[in-house]
């Protein structure tokens, strides 16, 4: 084995290990956070509706970005809640504020995703169900 292929193999192992850590984190969030599970089901539902309505490429990009933002905010919220609980195991007003603000970020993202859903799906759903 050459030095270059050994380095490539090592890089691949490190990369795969990193993906494993990320998958473990995603699994933790889905196992422990009810809202993350709700958001994941909502995302799957939005994808199913997008397939049914035949979204175009730009619409798929907007939907994918919206889903990524909401789920990413949920992951960040969970990690911040864990870190704050670790740093401040006793009740503390600032710890509570940090957790509340992180939760608000998820709420803002979720409300924004509802608006995006109305723009993407609304006209097509109206046409499907109410057009003559």
Tab-separated table of C-alpha atoms in Angstrom:
chain	number	residue	atom	x	y	z
A	1	UNK	CA	0.000	0.000	0.000
A	2	UNK	CA	1.370	3.379	-0.957
A	3	UNK	CA	1.502	6.328	1.379
A	4	UNK	CA	-1.195	8.074	-0.663
A	5	UNK	CA	-3.617	5.143	-0.504
A	6	UNK	CA	-2.938	4.703	3.236
A	7	UNK	CA	-3.760	8.375	3.778
A	8	UNK	CA	-6.904	8.007	1.661
A	9	UNK	CA	-7.992	4.968	3.695
A	10	UNK	CA	-7.389	6.868	6.949
A	11	UNK	CA	-9.360	9.867	5.648
A	12	UNK	CA	-12.236	7.578	4.678
A	13	UNK	CA	-12.260	5.992	8.147
A	14	UNK	CA	-12.298	9.386	9.850
A	15	UNK	CA	-15.100	10.566	7.579
A	16	UNK	CA	-17.169	7.434	8.191
A	17	UNK	CA	-16.625	7.775	11.942
A	18	UNK	CA	-17.833	11.389	11.738
A	19	UNK	CA	-20.967	10.294	9.882
A	20	UNK	CA	-21.504	7.656	12.555
A	21	UNK	CA	-21.358	10.294	15.296
A	22	UNK	CA	-23.808	12.485	13.379
A	23	UNK	CA	-26.176	9.541	12.866
A	24	UNK	CA	-25.992	8.767	16.588
A	25	UNK	CA	-26.884	12.383	17.356
A	26	UNK	CA	-29.814	12.336	14.934
A	27	UNK	CA	-30.998	9.070	16.458
A	28	UNK	CA	-30.756	10.552	19.947
A	29	UNK	CA	-32.829	13.561	18.931
A	30	UNK	CA	-35.501	11.398	17.292
A	31	UNK	CA	-35.627	9.002	20.258
A	32	UNK	CA	-35.817	11.649	22.956
A	33	UNK	CA	-37.543	14.677	21.440
A	34	UNK	CA	-41.264	14.371	20.722
A	35	UNK	CA	-41.313	17.594	18.689
A	36	UNK	CA	-38.493	16.317	16.476
A	37	UNK	CA	-40.551	13.218	15.699
A	38	UNK	CA	-43.578	15.377	14.902
A	39	UNK	CA	-41.448	17.573	12.641
A	40	UNK	CA	-39.962	14.535	10.887
A	41	UNK	CA	-43.445	13.138	10.212
A	42	UNK	CA	-44.587	16.561	8.976
A	43	UNK	CA	-41.542	16.697	6.681
A	44	UNK	CA	-42.346	13.252	5.278
A	45	UNK	CA	-45.949	14.364	4.770
A	46	UNK	CA	-44.809	17.500	2.960
A	47	UNK	CA	-42.599	15.397	0.681
A	48	UNK	CA	-45.527	13.054	-0.038
A	49	UNK	CA	-47.798	15.995	-0.873
A	50	UNK	CA	-45.040	17.470	-3.041
A	51	UNK	CA	-44.804	14.223	-5.004
A	52	UNK	CA	-48.592	14.066	-5.359
A	53	UNK	CA	-48.794	17.673	-6.565
A	54	UNK	CA	-45.799	17.315	-8.894
A	55	UNK	CA	-43.609	20.112	-7.570
A	56	UNK	CA	-41.000	21.594	-9.882
A	57	UNK	CA	-37.260	21.719	-9.253
A	58	UNK	CA	-37.219	25.155	-7.602
A	59	UNK	CA	-40.178	24.212	-5.411
A	60	UNK	CA	-38.377	21.035	-4.318
A	61	UNK	CA	-35.305	23.095	-3.470
A	62	UNK	CA	-37.400	25.479	-1.353
A	63	UNK	CA	-39.126	22.560	0.386
A	64	UNK	CA	-35.825	20.769	1.058
A	65	UNK	CA	-34.256	23.937	2.460
A	66	UNK	CA	-37.302	24.580	4.651
A	67	UNK	CA	-37.254	21.040	6.049
A	68	UNK	CA	-33.515	21.273	6.645
A	69	UNK	CA	-33.873	24.561	8.519
A	70	UNK	CA	-36.619	23.297	10.838
A	71	UNK	CA	-34.939	19.965	11.602
A	72	UNK	CA	-31.552	21.666	11.972
A	73	UNK	CA	-32.999	24.166	14.438
A	74	UNK	CA	-34.523	21.300	16.431
A	75	UNK	CA	-31.137	19.557	16.588
A	76	UNK	CA	-29.430	22.776	17.718
A	77	UNK	CA	-32.177	23.389	20.286
A	78	UNK	CA	-31.706	19.906	21.700
A	79	UNK	CA	-27.932	20.280	21.907
A	80	UNK	CA	-28.265	23.659	23.617
A	81	UNK	CA	-30.774	22.263	26.127
A	82	UNK	CA	-28.376	19.423	26.951
A	83	UNK	CA	-25.397	21.772	27.327
A	84	UNK	CA	-27.347	24.204	29.513
A	85	UNK	CA	-28.631	21.378	31.722
A	86	UNK	CA	-25.083	20.087	32.078
A	87	UNK	CA	-23.679	23.528	32.909
A	88	UNK	CA	-26.543	24.508	35.202
A	89	UNK	CA	-28.144	21.442	36.802
A	90	UNK	CA	-29.960	23.610	39.360
A	91	UNK	CA	-32.841	25.860	38.244
A	92	UNK	CA	-31.503	29.200	37.073
A	93	UNK	CA	-33.330	32.088	35.348
A	94	UNK	CA	-30.601	32.532	32.729
A	95	UNK	CA	-30.517	28.808	31.955
A	96	UNK	CA	-34.285	28.884	31.510
A	97	UNK	CA	-34.002	31.944	29.260
A	98	UNK	CA	-31.376	30.221	27.102
A	99	UNK	CA	-33.603	27.166	26.672
A	100	UNK	CA	-36.675	29.290	25.974
A	101	UNK	CA	-34.876	31.370	23.347
A	102	UNK	CA	-33.587	28.237	21.605
A	103	UNK	CA	-37.115	26.822	21.600
A	104	UNK	CA	-38.360	30.112	20.138
A	105	UNK	CA	-35.919	29.705	17.247
A	106	UNK	CA	-37.528	26.359	16.428
A	107	UNK	CA	-40.981	27.927	16.672
A	108	UNK	CA	-40.002	30.723	14.283
A	109	UNK	CA	-38.658	28.141	11.823
A	110	UNK	CA	-41.788	26.006	12.124
A	111	UNK	CA	-44.090	28.988	11.562
A	112	UNK	CA	-41.987	30.000	8.572
A	113	UNK	CA	-42.299	26.481	7.203
A	114	UNK	CA	-46.088	26.762	7.459
A	115	UNK	CA	-45.949	29.923	5.355
A	116	UNK	CA	-43.721	28.198	2.802
A	117	UNK	CA	-46.133	25.257	2.727
A	118	UNK	CA	-49.062	27.588	2.044
A	119	UNK	CA	-47.190	29.217	-0.832
A	120	UNK	CA	-46.001	25.918	-2.313
A	121	UNK	CA	-49.093	23.802	-1.812
A	122	UNK	CA	-51.992	26.228	-1.417
A	123	UNK	CA	-52.681	27.172	-5.033
A	124	UNK	CA	-52.259	23.591	-6.272
A	125	UNK	CA	-54.492	22.174	-3.534
A	126	UNK	CA	-57.176	24.757	-4.293
A	127	UNK	CA	-56.947	23.868	-7.986
A	128	UNK	CA	-57.207	20.135	-7.217
A	129	UNK	CA	-60.155	20.348	-4.868
A	130	UNK	CA	-62.119	23.438	-5.823
A	131	UNK	CA	-61.498	24.140	-9.514
A	132	UNK	CA	-64.360	23.266	-11.862
